[in-house]
Amino acid sequence: MNSCTWCDEPVEPGQQHPDFAQPTHIECGFRAVGGSVAHVEHRCSCYVPGSVEDDPPGLTKREAAKAALRAFARVRRRMAMARNN
Ligand SMILES: [Zn+2]
Ligand SMILES: [Zn+2]
């Protein structure tokens, strides 16, 4: 079985994160290394003392991983825009 090391869902061909030797989805590999949505947006306890923000509630681990990947793309766009101004 090649179920993902992060979310336990099957990893189909083309979904494998190239930097991981074990079966891991692209989004799950990012989530494992890059952190939760709250972390990407600097709302987690790494940035805000006492914060309990983490993965959004009600999502599966894989959905939360995709959300973190989207949040990362959003933050990166905002930073690119800030540089250009
Ligand atoms: Zn996964
Ligand atoms: Zn964090």
mmCIF file of C-alpha atoms and ligand atoms in Angstrom, residues 3-11 23-29 61-62 65, ligand 1:
data_model
loop_
_atom_site.group_PDB
_atom_site.id
_atom_site.type_symbol
_atom_site.label_atom_id
_atom_site.label_comp_id
_atom_site.label_asym_id
_atom_site.label_seq_id
_atom_site.Cartn_x
_atom_site.Cartn_y
_atom_site.Cartn_z
ATOM 1 C CA SER A 3 -0.722 5.477 1.715
ATOM 2 C CA CYS A 4 0.590 8.908 2.543
ATOM 3 C CA THR A 5 2.852 9.196 5.602
ATOM 4 C CA TRP A 6 1.010 12.405 6.578
ATOM 5 C CA CYS A 7 -2.715 11.864 5.847
ATOM 6 C CA ASP A 8 -2.954 8.065 5.293
ATOM 7 C CA GLU A 9 -4.827 8.503 1.984
ATOM 8 C CA PRO A 10 -3.512 6.612 -1.091
ATOM 9 C CA VAL A 11 -0.917 8.512 -3.122
ATOM 10 C CA PRO A 23 4.701 7.936 -0.125
ATOM 11 C CA THR A 24 3.698 11.544 0.574
ATOM 12 C CA HIS A 25 1.327 13.861 -1.325
ATOM 13 C CA ILE A 26 2.772 17.124 -2.636
ATOM 14 C CA GLU A 27 0.511 19.154 -0.315
ATOM 15 C CA CYS A 28 1.173 16.843 2.633
ATOM 16 C CA GLY A 29 4.930 17.095 2.150
ATOM 17 C CA LYS A 61 -5.376 16.132 7.368
ATOM 18 C CA ARG A 62 -5.120 16.211 3.580
ATOM 19 C CA ALA A 65 -2.525 20.347 3.975
HETATM 20 ZN ZN ZN B 1 -1.321 12.985 2.052
#
